[in-house]
Amino acid sequence: MSILVNLALGLLFGVGLIVSGMSNPAKVLNFLDLAGTFDPSLAFVMGGAVLVAFIGFRLVLARERPLLAPRFQLPTRTDIDARLIVGPALFGIGWGLGGFCPGPAFTALSLAAPGTLAFVPAMLAGMWAARLLAERNV
Amino acid sequence: MTDFTPFASFIGGALIGLSAVLLLLAEGRIAGISGIASRLFPPYGDRLLAGRLAFIVGLVAAPLLYAAATGEGVVQTVSSNLLLMAVAGLLVGFGSVWGSGCTSGHGVCGLARLSRRSLMATGVFMAAGFATVYVARHVIGG
């Protein structure tokens, strides 16, 4: 059951990325190009997603527990540490270079553009490296 | 140039938000793509690997569903500079996990939860993205 739900929600998330234009690196890079060919569309992606999540999360969290798991598992940290600056800074530079963040990179795989095929394995290697390094330091 | 698509972008964004809400409802977890993807690798601290794998398979298969439903292909322009894309991938992968989240976990779910950590992270990666494109297109490329 959980596997089917996850599959369906991955599909829904991916279709959302495609419909919104977020899966197209050219659109992302134009959104980030304030001084040039600025395309503000992605502000509307963020707006739509945050609006639905803001309302939906409140409705869901009024429940005692989720449908398929014993309890809700939400991030509890509130501190701002160096990793919360360094990580997003590196991520933002990579995002601005390639136009992909993690979700859109996965939805681009099946189209098999050479740039995507270079990006995704490097991204996965970077993710794994960060996890291993983080777990050694903590 | 790319076309300004406020309506489609808003609807697509709403679908992304809906997916995050339903994941929280079903599994009690936040839909952060970098968190889900990075935990496909060992060490495994829980038994949720199959679900995570299924979510990623759904993301990868989404263009096929989109094409089948609309009869249209997915439009994408990806840089063909393979070295640039590999470096970008490394930075995106490492940075998103090092900072505990990416556009989805911090930018959508975190902001919707009014998390100050996510507000900080989103501000930093947006600023870094704007600065990088400015330098790439108008300082080096200009």
PDB file of N, CA and C in Angstrom, chain A residues 2-3 6-7 9-11 16 20 23-24 27 29-30 32-33 37 39 41 45 49 54 58 66-69 72-73 75 77-79 83-84 87-88 91-93 101 107-108 111 114-115 119 122-123 126-128 131 135, chain B residues 2-5 9-10 12-13 19 23-28 38 41-43 51 54-55 58-59 63 76-77 79 82 85-86 88-89 92-95 98 103 112-113 116-117 121 124-125 128-130 132-133 137-138:
ATOM      1  N   SER A   2       1.813   1.285   0.964  1.00  0.00           N
ATOM      2  CA  SER A   2       2.702   2.432   1.072  1.00  0.00           C
ATOM      3  C   SER A   2       3.487   2.651  -0.217  1.00  0.00           C
ATOM      4  N   ILE A   3       3.902   1.555  -0.854  1.00  0.00           N
ATOM      5  CA  ILE A   3       4.690   1.669  -2.082  1.00  0.00           C
ATOM      6  C   ILE A   3       3.855   2.288  -3.203  1.00  0.00           C
ATOM      7  N   ASN A   6       3.341   6.016  -2.490  1.00  0.00           N
ATOM      8  CA  ASN A   6       4.554   6.769  -2.805  1.00  0.00           C
ATOM      9  C   ASN A   6       4.746   6.920  -4.310  1.00  0.00           C
ATOM     10  N   LEU A   7       4.475   5.845  -5.053  1.00  0.00           N
ATOM     11  CA  LEU A   7       4.601   5.899  -6.509  1.00  0.00           C
ATOM     12  C   LEU A   7       3.646   6.946  -7.082  1.00  0.00           C
ATOM     13  N   LEU A   9       2.265   9.492  -5.552  1.00  0.00           N
ATOM     14  CA  LEU A   9       2.593  10.860  -5.139  1.00  0.00           C
ATOM     15  C   LEU A   9       3.846  11.365  -5.850  1.00  0.00           C
ATOM     16  N   GLY A  10       4.781  10.454  -6.165  1.00  0.00           N
ATOM     17  CA  GLY A  10       5.940  10.834  -6.981  1.00  0.00           C
ATOM     18  C   GLY A  10       5.501  11.260  -8.375  1.00  0.00           C
ATOM     19  N   LEU A  11       4.542  10.508  -8.938  1.00  0.00           N
ATOM     20  CA  LEU A  11       3.990  10.868 -10.261  1.00  0.00           C
ATOM     21  C   LEU A  11       3.319  12.237 -10.205  1.00  0.00           C
ATOM     22  N   GLY A  16       3.349  17.860 -11.602  1.00  0.00           N
ATOM     23  CA  GLY A  16       3.316  19.258 -11.156  1.00  0.00           C
ATOM     24  C   GLY A  16       4.548  20.020 -11.627  1.00  0.00           C
ATOM     25  N   SER A  20       4.217  23.039 -14.370  1.00  0.00           N
ATOM     26  CA  SER A  20       4.607  24.364 -13.882  1.00  0.00           C
ATOM     27  C   SER A  20       5.746  24.987 -14.694  1.00  0.00           C
ATOM     28  N   SER A  23      10.456  21.967 -14.586  1.00  0.00           N
ATOM     29  CA  SER A  23      11.315  20.884 -15.073  1.00  0.00           C
ATOM     30  C   SER A  23      12.170  21.328 -16.251  1.00  0.00           C
ATOM     31  N   ASN A  24      11.957  22.552 -16.724  1.00  0.00           N
ATOM     32  CA  ASN A  24      12.737  23.063 -17.864  1.00  0.00           C
ATOM     33  C   ASN A  24      13.844  23.997 -17.363  1.00  0.00           C
ATOM     34  N   LYS A  27      13.798  27.672 -18.241  1.00  0.00           N
ATOM     35  CA  LYS A  27      12.832  28.512 -17.525  1.00  0.00           C
ATOM     36  C   LYS A  27      13.359  28.887 -16.137  1.00  0.00           C
ATOM     37  N   LEU A  29      16.564  29.113 -15.295  1.00  0.00           N
ATOM     38  CA  LEU A  29      17.671  30.063 -15.458  1.00  0.00           C
ATOM     39  C   LEU A  29      17.157  31.450 -15.818  1.00  0.00           C
ATOM     40  N   ASN A  30      16.060  31.512 -16.591  1.00  0.00           N
ATOM     41  CA  ASN A  30      15.491  32.827 -16.896  1.00  0.00           C
ATOM     42  C   ASN A  30      14.829  33.451 -15.667  1.00  0.00           C
ATOM     43  N   LEU A  32      16.000  33.107 -12.741  1.00  0.00           N
ATOM     44  CA  LEU A  32      17.121  33.594 -11.927  1.00  0.00           C
ATOM     45  C   LEU A  32      17.852  34.761 -12.589  1.00  0.00           C
ATOM     46  N   ASP A  33      17.491  35.093 -13.837  1.00  0.00           N
ATOM     47  CA  ASP A  33      18.204  36.135 -14.585  1.00  0.00           C
ATOM     48  C   ASP A  33      17.458  37.467 -14.484  1.00  0.00           C
ATOM     49  N   THR A  37      16.880  38.066 -19.355  1.00  0.00           N
ATOM     50  CA  THR A  37      15.618  37.549 -19.886  1.00  0.00           C
ATOM     51  C   THR A  37      14.741  37.002 -18.752  1.00  0.00           C
ATOM     52  N   ASP A  39      12.016  35.709 -16.419  1.00  0.00           N
ATOM     53  CA  ASP A  39      10.700  35.079 -16.569  1.00  0.00           C
ATOM     54  C   ASP A  39      10.182  34.784 -15.160  1.00  0.00           C
ATOM     55  N   SER A  41       7.679  33.359 -13.987  1.00  0.00           N
ATOM     56  CA  SER A  41       6.719  32.251 -13.809  1.00  0.00           C
ATOM     57  C   SER A  41       6.957  31.449 -12.532  1.00  0.00           C
ATOM     58  N   VAL A  45       4.888  29.192  -9.278  1.00  0.00           N
ATOM     59  CA  VAL A  45       5.008  27.793  -8.851  1.00  0.00           C
ATOM     60  C   VAL A  45       5.128  27.750  -7.331  1.00  0.00           C
ATOM     61  N   ALA A  49       2.373  26.228  -4.715  1.00  0.00           N
ATOM     62  CA  ALA A  49       2.775  25.093  -3.886  1.00  0.00           C
ATOM     63  C   ALA A  49       2.696  25.450  -2.402  1.00  0.00           C
ATOM     64  N   PHE A  54       0.427  25.192   2.823  1.00  0.00           N
ATOM     65  CA  PHE A  54       0.138  25.942   4.054  1.00  0.00           C
ATOM     66  C   PHE A  54      -1.228  25.548   4.610  1.00  0.00           C
ATOM     67  N   ARG A  58      -2.029  22.198   7.710  1.00  0.00           N
ATOM     68  CA  ARG A  58      -2.789  22.480   8.920  1.00  0.00           C
ATOM     69  C   ARG A  58      -3.961  21.522   9.089  1.00  0.00           C
ATOM     70  N   PRO A  66      -0.810   9.970  10.980  1.00  0.00           N
ATOM     71  CA  PRO A  66      -1.025   9.784   9.537  1.00  0.00           C
ATOM     72  C   PRO A  66      -1.728   8.449   9.253  1.00  0.00           C
ATOM     73  N   LEU A  67      -2.110   8.257   7.983  1.00  0.00           N
ATOM     74  CA  LEU A  67      -2.905   7.072   7.646  1.00  0.00           C
ATOM     75  C   LEU A  67      -2.085   5.788   7.687  1.00  0.00           C
ATOM     76  N   LEU A  68      -0.824   5.853   7.234  1.00  0.00           N
ATOM     77  CA  LEU A  68      -0.060   4.617   7.045  1.00  0.00           C
ATOM     78  C   LEU A  68       1.139   4.490   7.977  1.00  0.00           C
ATOM     79  N   ALA A  69       1.320   5.442   8.869  1.00  0.00           N
ATOM     80  CA  ALA A  69       2.482   5.403   9.765  1.00  0.00           C
ATOM     81  C   ALA A  69       2.013   5.696  11.185  1.00  0.00           C
ATOM     82  N   PHE A  72       3.524  11.355  13.051  1.00  0.00           N
ATOM     83  CA  PHE A  72       4.115  12.351  12.156  1.00  0.00           C
ATOM     84  C   PHE A  72       5.591  12.519  12.492  1.00  0.00           C
ATOM     85  N   GLN A  73       6.432  12.658  11.463  1.00  0.00           N
ATOM     86  CA  GLN A  73       7.861  12.894  11.676  1.00  0.00           C
ATOM     87  C   GLN A  73       8.238  14.210  11.023  1.00  0.00           C
ATOM     88  N   PRO A  75      10.547  17.925  11.045  1.00  0.00           N
ATOM     89  CA  PRO A  75      11.796  18.495  11.555  1.00  0.00           C
ATOM     90  C   PRO A  75      11.499  19.316  12.810  1.00  0.00           C
ATOM     91  N   ARG A  77      14.297  20.977  14.550  1.00  0.00           N
ATOM     92  CA  ARG A  77      15.373  21.937  14.848  1.00  0.00           C
ATOM     93  C   ARG A  77      14.947  23.362  14.518  1.00  0.00           C
ATOM     94  N   THR A  78      15.439  24.314  15.284  1.00  0.00           N
ATOM     95  CA  THR A  78      15.136  25.715  14.989  1.00  0.00           C
ATOM     96  C   THR A  78      16.415  26.553  14.917  1.00  0.00           C
ATOM     97  N   ASP A  79      17.590  25.929  15.197  1.00  0.00           N
ATOM     98  CA  ASP A  79      18.839  26.689  15.221  1.00  0.00           C
ATOM     99  C   ASP A  79      19.356  26.954  13.802  1.00  0.00           C
ATOM    100  N   ARG A  83      26.120  25.020   8.604  1.00  0.00           N
ATOM    101  CA  ARG A  83      25.709  24.120   7.510  1.00  0.00           C
ATOM    102  C   ARG A  83      24.471  24.637   6.787  1.00  0.00           C
ATOM    103  N   LEU A  84      23.612  25.361   7.512  1.00  0.00           N
ATOM    104  CA  LEU A  84      22.378  25.876   6.906  1.00  0.00           C
ATOM    105  C   LEU A  84      22.652  27.076   5.993  1.00  0.00           C
ATOM    106  N   GLY A  87      25.450  24.920   2.931  1.00  0.00           N
ATOM    107  CA  GLY A  87      24.732  23.971   2.078  1.00  0.00           C
ATOM    108  C   GLY A  87      23.869  24.668   1.028  1.00  0.00           C
ATOM    109  N   PRO A  88      22.933  25.514   1.458  1.00  0.00           N
ATOM    110  CA  PRO A  88      22.093  26.215   0.480  1.00  0.00           C
ATOM    111  C   PRO A  88      22.897  27.116  -0.470  1.00  0.00           C
ATOM    112  N   PHE A  91      24.267  24.737  -3.036  1.00  0.00           N
ATOM    113  CA  PHE A  91      23.110  24.283  -3.814  1.00  0.00           C
ATOM    114  C   PHE A  91      22.667  25.372  -4.791  1.00  0.00           C
ATOM    115  N   GLY A  92      22.594  26.618  -4.302  1.00  0.00           N
ATOM    116  CA  GLY A  92      22.133  27.718  -5.155  1.00  0.00           C
ATOM    117  C   GLY A  92      23.074  27.968  -6.325  1.00  0.00           C
ATOM    118  N   ILE A  93      24.391  27.827  -6.076  1.00  0.00           N
ATOM    119  CA  ILE A  93      25.362  28.004  -7.166  1.00  0.00           C
ATOM    120  C   ILE A  93      25.157  26.925  -8.230  1.00  0.00           C
ATOM    121  N   CYS A 101      17.157  21.664  -9.942  1.00  0.00           N
ATOM    122  CA  CYS A 101      17.241  21.272  -8.544  1.00  0.00           C
ATOM    123  C   CYS A 101      16.890  19.772  -8.530  1.00  0.00           C
ATOM    124  N   THR A 107      12.840  14.167 -13.074  1.00  0.00           N
ATOM    125  CA  THR A 107      11.799  14.124 -14.115  1.00  0.00           C
ATOM    126  C   THR A 107      12.416  14.276 -15.505  1.00  0.00           C
ATOM    127  N   ALA A 108      13.663  14.759 -15.573  1.00  0.00           N
ATOM    128  CA  ALA A 108      14.306  14.943 -16.881  1.00  0.00           C
ATOM    129  C   ALA A 108      15.009  13.685 -17.359  1.00  0.00           C
ATOM    130  N   LEU A 111      14.077  11.719 -20.606  1.00  0.00           N
ATOM    131  CA  LEU A 111      14.298  12.399 -21.885  1.00  0.00           C
ATOM    132  C   LEU A 111      15.751  12.263 -22.318  1.00  0.00           C
ATOM    133  N   PRO A 114      21.991  14.671 -22.869  1.00  0.00           N
ATOM    134  CA  PRO A 114      23.343  14.405 -22.356  1.00  0.00           C
ATOM    135  C   PRO A 114      23.657  15.201 -21.089  1.00  0.00           C
ATOM    136  N   GLY A 115      23.227  16.466 -21.032  1.00  0.00           N
ATOM    137  CA  GLY A 115      23.486  17.281 -19.852  1.00  0.00           C
ATOM    138  C   GLY A 115      22.834  16.697 -18.601  1.00  0.00           C
ATOM    139  N   PHE A 119      24.459  15.328 -15.159  1.00  0.00           N
ATOM    140  CA  PHE A 119      24.053  15.989 -13.913  1.00  0.00           C
ATOM    141  C   PHE A 119      23.616  14.989 -12.833  1.00  0.00           C
ATOM    142  N   ALA A 122      26.212  12.802 -10.888  1.00  0.00           N
ATOM    143  CA  ALA A 122      27.036  13.693 -10.059  1.00  0.00           C
ATOM    144  C   ALA A 122      26.231  14.163  -8.850  1.00  0.00           C
ATOM    145  N   MET A 123      24.954  14.468  -9.075  1.00  0.00           N
ATOM    146  CA  MET A 123      24.086  14.903  -7.969  1.00  0.00           C
ATOM    147  C   MET A 123      23.955  13.796  -6.917  1.00  0.00           C
ATOM    148  N   GLY A 126      27.100  13.520  -4.959  1.00  0.00           N
ATOM    149  CA  GLY A 126      27.199  14.630  -4.015  1.00  0.00           C
ATOM    150  C   GLY A 126      26.306  14.424  -2.802  1.00  0.00           C
ATOM    151  N   MET A 127      25.109  13.906  -3.036  1.00  0.00           N
ATOM    152  CA  MET A 127      24.171  13.652  -1.927  1.00  0.00           C
ATOM    153  C   MET A 127      24.726  12.613  -0.970  1.00  0.00           C
ATOM    154  N   TRP A 128      25.262  11.564  -1.546  1.00  0.00           N
ATOM    155  CA  TRP A 128      25.773  10.478  -0.702  1.00  0.00           C
ATOM    156  C   TRP A 128      26.983  10.963   0.093  1.00  0.00           C
ATOM    157  N   ARG A 131      25.914  13.075   2.982  1.00  0.00           N
ATOM    158  CA  ARG A 131      25.336  12.277   4.076  1.00  0.00           C
ATOM    159  C   ARG A 131      26.416  11.581   4.882  1.00  0.00           C
ATOM    160  N   GLU A 135      27.260  12.427   8.790  1.00  0.00           N
ATOM    161  CA  GLU A 135      27.083  11.435   9.854  1.00  0.00           C
ATOM    162  C   GLU A 135      28.384  11.170  10.590  1.00  0.00           C
TER     163      GLU A 135
ATOM    164  N   THR B   2      11.884  32.554 -22.541  1.00  0.00           N
ATOM    165  CA  THR B   2      10.824  31.573 -22.291  1.00  0.00           C
ATOM    166  C   THR B   2       9.551  32.368 -22.007  1.00  0.00           C
ATOM    167  N   ASP B   3       8.388  31.781 -22.348  1.00  0.00           N
ATOM    168  CA  ASP B   3       7.118  32.489 -22.157  1.00  0.00           C
ATOM    169  C   ASP B   3       6.762  32.604 -20.683  1.00  0.00           C
ATOM    170  N   PHE B   4       6.142  33.708 -20.329  1.00  0.00           N
ATOM    171  CA  PHE B   4       5.611  33.901 -18.976  1.00  0.00           C
ATOM    172  C   PHE B   4       4.324  33.089 -18.854  1.00  0.00           C
ATOM    173  N   THR B   5       4.294  32.122 -17.937  1.00  0.00           N
ATOM    174  CA  THR B   5       3.150  31.212 -17.833  1.00  0.00           C
ATOM    175  C   THR B   5       2.592  31.196 -16.412  1.00  0.00           C
ATOM    176  N   SER B   9       1.938  27.715 -14.305  1.00  0.00           N
ATOM    177  CA  SER B   9       2.905  27.581 -13.222  1.00  0.00           C
ATOM    178  C   SER B   9       2.210  27.492 -11.870  1.00  0.00           C
ATOM    179  N   PHE B  10       1.151  28.290 -11.698  1.00  0.00           N
ATOM    180  CA  PHE B  10       0.403  28.245 -10.434  1.00  0.00           C
ATOM    181  C   PHE B  10      -0.262  26.877 -10.253  1.00  0.00           C
ATOM    182  N   GLY B  12       0.594  23.988 -11.691  1.00  0.00           N
ATOM    183  CA  GLY B  12       1.634  22.992 -11.454  1.00  0.00           C
ATOM    184  C   GLY B  12       2.152  23.069 -10.029  1.00  0.00           C
ATOM    185  N   GLY B  13       2.338  24.296  -9.542  1.00  0.00           N
ATOM    186  CA  GLY B  13       2.773  24.477  -8.162  1.00  0.00           C
ATOM    187  C   GLY B  13       1.771  23.894  -7.184  1.00  0.00           C
ATOM    188  N   SER B  19       0.776  17.081  -3.625  1.00  0.00           N
ATOM    189  CA  SER B  19       1.559  15.870  -3.420  1.00  0.00           C
ATOM    190  C   SER B  19       2.205  15.889  -2.034  1.00  0.00           C
ATOM    191  N   LEU B  23       1.438  13.294   0.998  1.00  0.00           N
ATOM    192  CA  LEU B  23       2.516  12.476   1.580  1.00  0.00           C
ATOM    193  C   LEU B  23       2.513  12.618   3.108  1.00  0.00           C
ATOM    194  N   LEU B  24       2.275  13.842   3.565  1.00  0.00           N
ATOM    195  CA  LEU B  24       2.199  14.051   5.020  1.00  0.00           C
ATOM    196  C   LEU B  24       0.996  13.297   5.595  1.00  0.00           C
ATOM    197  N   LEU B  25      -0.123  13.347   4.879  1.00  0.00           N
ATOM    198  CA  LEU B  25      -1.334  12.651   5.340  1.00  0.00           C
ATOM    199  C   LEU B  25      -1.115  11.138   5.392  1.00  0.00           C
ATOM    200  N   ALA B  26      -0.494  10.586   4.346  1.00  0.00           N
ATOM    201  CA  ALA B  26      -0.337   9.133   4.273  1.00  0.00           C
ATOM    202  C   ALA B  26       0.803   8.640   5.147  1.00  0.00           C
ATOM    203  N   GLU B  27       1.972   9.271   5.017  1.00  0.00           N
ATOM    204  CA  GLU B  27       3.184   8.723   5.634  1.00  0.00           C
ATOM    205  C   GLU B  27       3.655   9.525   6.840  1.00  0.00           C
ATOM    206  N   GLY B  28       3.121  10.730   7.008  1.00  0.00           N
ATOM    207  CA  GLY B  28       3.557  11.555   8.129  1.00  0.00           C
ATOM    208  C   GLY B  28       4.913  12.181   7.914  1.00  0.00           C
ATOM    209  N   SER B  38      18.662  11.111  -1.085  1.00  0.00           N
ATOM    210  CA  SER B  38      19.932  10.806  -0.422  1.00  0.00           C
ATOM    211  C   SER B  38      19.810   9.560   0.452  1.00  0.00           C
ATOM    212  N   PHE B  41      20.649   5.645  -0.445  1.00  0.00           N
ATOM    213  CA  PHE B  41      21.978   5.058  -0.247  1.00  0.00           C
ATOM    214  C   PHE B  41      22.159   4.645   1.212  1.00  0.00           C
ATOM    215  N   PRO B  42      23.024   3.663   1.467  1.00  0.00           N
ATOM    216  CA  PRO B  42      23.306   3.273   2.848  1.00  0.00           C
ATOM    217  C   PRO B  42      24.095   4.360   3.563  1.00  0.00           C
ATOM    218  N   PRO B  43      24.137   4.408   4.891  1.00  0.00           N
ATOM    219  CA  PRO B  43      23.480   3.451   5.793  1.00  0.00           C
ATOM    220  C   PRO B  43      21.976   3.719   5.927  1.00  0.00           C
ATOM    221  N   GLY B  51       9.481   2.619  -0.112  1.00  0.00           N
ATOM    222  CA  GLY B  51       8.603   3.762  -0.359  1.00  0.00           C
ATOM    223  C   GLY B  51       9.352   4.897  -1.029  1.00  0.00           C
ATOM    224  N   ALA B  54       9.985   4.080  -4.581  1.00  0.00           N
ATOM    225  CA  ALA B  54       8.751   4.199  -5.370  1.00  0.00           C
ATOM    226  C   ALA B  54       8.461   5.666  -5.691  1.00  0.00           C
ATOM    227  N   PHE B  55       8.694   6.570  -4.736  1.00  0.00           N
ATOM    228  CA  PHE B  55       8.453   7.999  -4.980  1.00  0.00           C
ATOM    229  C   PHE B  55       9.365   8.501  -6.104  1.00  0.00           C
ATOM    230  N   GLY B  58       8.275   7.284  -9.403  1.00  0.00           N
ATOM    231  CA  GLY B  58       7.149   8.105  -9.851  1.00  0.00           C
ATOM    232  C   GLY B  58       7.615   9.401 -10.493  1.00  0.00           C
ATOM    233  N   LEU B  59       8.580  10.062  -9.864  1.00  0.00           N
ATOM    234  CA  LEU B  59       9.140  11.298 -10.442  1.00  0.00           C
ATOM    235  C   LEU B  59       9.726  11.034 -11.825  1.00  0.00           C
ATOM    236  N   PRO B  63       7.080  12.183 -16.822  1.00  0.00           N
ATOM    237  CA  PRO B  63       6.946  12.668 -18.206  1.00  0.00           C
ATOM    238  C   PRO B  63       6.157  11.709 -19.101  1.00  0.00           C
ATOM    239  N   GLN B  76      12.098  20.850 -22.817  1.00  0.00           N
ATOM    240  CA  GLN B  76      13.240  21.100 -21.943  1.00  0.00           C
ATOM    241  C   GLN B  76      14.415  21.583 -22.753  1.00  0.00           C
ATOM    242  N   THR B  77      15.135  22.553 -22.223  1.00  0.00           N
ATOM    243  CA  THR B  77      16.402  22.937 -22.836  1.00  0.00           C
ATOM    244  C   THR B  77      17.476  22.752 -21.780  1.00  0.00           C
ATOM    245  N   SER B  79      21.603  22.405 -20.863  1.00  0.00           N
ATOM    246  CA  SER B  79      22.940  22.731 -21.359  1.00  0.00           C
ATOM    247  C   SER B  79      23.640  21.459 -21.832  1.00  0.00           C
ATOM    248  N   LEU B  82      28.880  19.230 -20.706  1.00  0.00           N
ATOM    249  CA  LEU B  82      28.792  18.109 -19.766  1.00  0.00           C
ATOM    250  C   LEU B  82      29.597  18.354 -18.496  1.00  0.00           C
ATOM    251  N   MET B  85      27.600  20.664 -16.336  1.00  0.00           N
ATOM    252  CA  MET B  85      26.437  19.985 -15.741  1.00  0.00           C
ATOM    253  C   MET B  85      26.865  19.021 -14.637  1.00  0.00           C
ATOM    254  N   ALA B  86      28.019  18.382 -14.795  1.00  0.00           N
ATOM    255  CA  ALA B  86      28.494  17.473 -13.744  1.00  0.00           C
ATOM    256  C   ALA B  86      28.871  18.263 -12.494  1.00  0.00           C
ATOM    257  N   ALA B  88      27.668  21.202 -11.674  1.00  0.00           N
ATOM    258  CA  ALA B  88      26.392  21.690 -11.139  1.00  0.00           C
ATOM    259  C   ALA B  88      25.695  20.593 -10.343  1.00  0.00           C
ATOM    260  N   GLY B  89      25.711  19.373 -10.864  1.00  0.00           N
ATOM    261  CA  GLY B  89      25.070  18.251 -10.184  1.00  0.00           C
ATOM    262  C   GLY B  89      25.709  17.966  -8.836  1.00  0.00           C
ATOM    263  N   VAL B  92      24.673  20.749  -6.433  1.00  0.00           N
ATOM    264  CA  VAL B  92      23.265  20.631  -6.050  1.00  0.00           C
ATOM    265  C   VAL B  92      23.074  19.458  -5.087  1.00  0.00           C
ATOM    266  N   GLY B  93      23.690  18.322  -5.405  1.00  0.00           N
ATOM    267  CA  GLY B  93      23.530  17.145  -4.554  1.00  0.00           C
ATOM    268  C   GLY B  93      24.149  17.361  -3.188  1.00  0.00           C
ATOM    269  N   PHE B  94      25.420  17.795  -3.166  1.00  0.00           N
ATOM    270  CA  PHE B  94      26.102  17.986  -1.895  1.00  0.00           C
ATOM    271  C   PHE B  94      25.438  19.090  -1.079  1.00  0.00           C
ATOM    272  N   GLY B  95      25.213  20.231  -1.722  1.00  0.00           N
ATOM    273  CA  GLY B  95      24.680  21.387  -1.001  1.00  0.00           C
ATOM    274  C   GLY B  95      23.296  21.151  -0.431  1.00  0.00           C
ATOM    275  N   TRP B  98      23.724  18.786   2.532  1.00  0.00           N
ATOM    276  CA  TRP B  98      24.479  19.464   3.594  1.00  0.00           C
ATOM    277  C   TRP B  98      23.584  20.484   4.305  1.00  0.00           C
ATOM    278  N   THR B 103      14.688  22.797  -2.883  1.00  0.00           N
ATOM    279  CA  THR B 103      13.563  23.641  -3.242  1.00  0.00           C
ATOM    280  C   THR B 103      12.247  23.112  -2.659  1.00  0.00           C
ATOM    281  N   ALA B 112       5.874  26.598   4.099  1.00  0.00           N
ATOM    282  CA  ALA B 112       4.471  26.392   4.464  1.00  0.00           C
ATOM    283  C   ALA B 112       4.327  26.114   5.959  1.00  0.00           C
ATOM    284  N   ARG B 113       5.400  25.569   6.575  1.00  0.00           N
ATOM    285  CA  ARG B 113       5.380  25.323   8.024  1.00  0.00           C
ATOM    286  C   ARG B 113       5.915  26.520   8.802  1.00  0.00           C
ATOM    287  N   ARG B 116      11.856  28.849  10.474  1.00  0.00           N
ATOM    288  CA  ARG B 116      12.847  29.891  10.237  1.00  0.00           C
ATOM    289  C   ARG B 116      14.101  29.319   9.597  1.00  0.00           C
ATOM    290  N   ARG B 117      14.433  28.036   9.874  1.00  0.00           N
ATOM    291  CA  ARG B 117      15.564  27.405   9.193  1.00  0.00           C
ATOM    292  C   ARG B 117      15.315  27.354   7.683  1.00  0.00           C
ATOM    293  N   ALA B 121      17.373  29.078   4.670  1.00  0.00           N
ATOM    294  CA  ALA B 121      17.931  28.264   3.581  1.00  0.00           C
ATOM    295  C   ALA B 121      17.405  28.730   2.234  1.00  0.00           C
ATOM    296  N   VAL B 124      19.013  31.935   1.153  1.00  0.00           N
ATOM    297  CA  VAL B 124      20.404  31.756   0.729  1.00  0.00           C
ATOM    298  C   VAL B 124      20.487  31.100  -0.656  1.00  0.00           C
ATOM    299  N   PHE B 125      19.713  30.031  -0.891  1.00  0.00           N
ATOM    300  CA  PHE B 125      19.868  29.392  -2.212  1.00  0.00           C
ATOM    301  C   PHE B 125      19.286  30.238  -3.342  1.00  0.00           C
ATOM    302  N   ALA B 128      22.007  32.855  -3.935  1.00  0.00           N
ATOM    303  CA  ALA B 128      23.143  32.239  -4.634  1.00  0.00           C
ATOM    304  C   ALA B 128      22.790  31.950  -6.090  1.00  0.00           C
ATOM    305  N   GLY B 129      21.554  31.536  -6.341  1.00  0.00           N
ATOM    306  CA  GLY B 129      21.114  31.270  -7.718  1.00  0.00           C
ATOM    307  C   GLY B 129      21.084  32.538  -8.559  1.00  0.00           C
ATOM    308  N   PHE B 130      20.504  33.610  -7.999  1.00  0.00           N
ATOM    309  CA  PHE B 130      20.478  34.901  -8.713  1.00  0.00           C
ATOM    310  C   PHE B 130      21.905  35.365  -9.004  1.00  0.00           C
ATOM    311  N   THR B 132      24.710  33.631  -9.183  1.00  0.00           N
ATOM    312  CA  THR B 132      25.417  32.762 -10.132  1.00  0.00           C
ATOM    313  C   THR B 132      24.999  33.053 -11.566  1.00  0.00           C
ATOM    314  N   VAL B 133      23.695  33.197 -11.802  1.00  0.00           N
ATOM    315  CA  VAL B 133      23.233  33.480 -13.166  1.00  0.00           C
ATOM    316  C   VAL B 133      23.702  34.876 -13.599  1.00  0.00           C
ATOM    317  N   ARG B 137      25.978  35.008 -16.866  1.00  0.00           N
ATOM    318  CA  ARG B 137      25.409  35.590 -18.088  1.00  0.00           C
ATOM    319  C   ARG B 137      25.847  37.020 -18.361  1.00  0.00           C
ATOM    320  N   HIS B 138      26.144  37.774 -17.296  1.00  0.00           N
ATOM    321  CA  HIS B 138      26.371  39.212 -17.505  1.00  0.00           C
ATOM    322  C   HIS B 138      27.789  39.658 -17.181  1.00  0.00           C
TER     323      HIS B 138
END
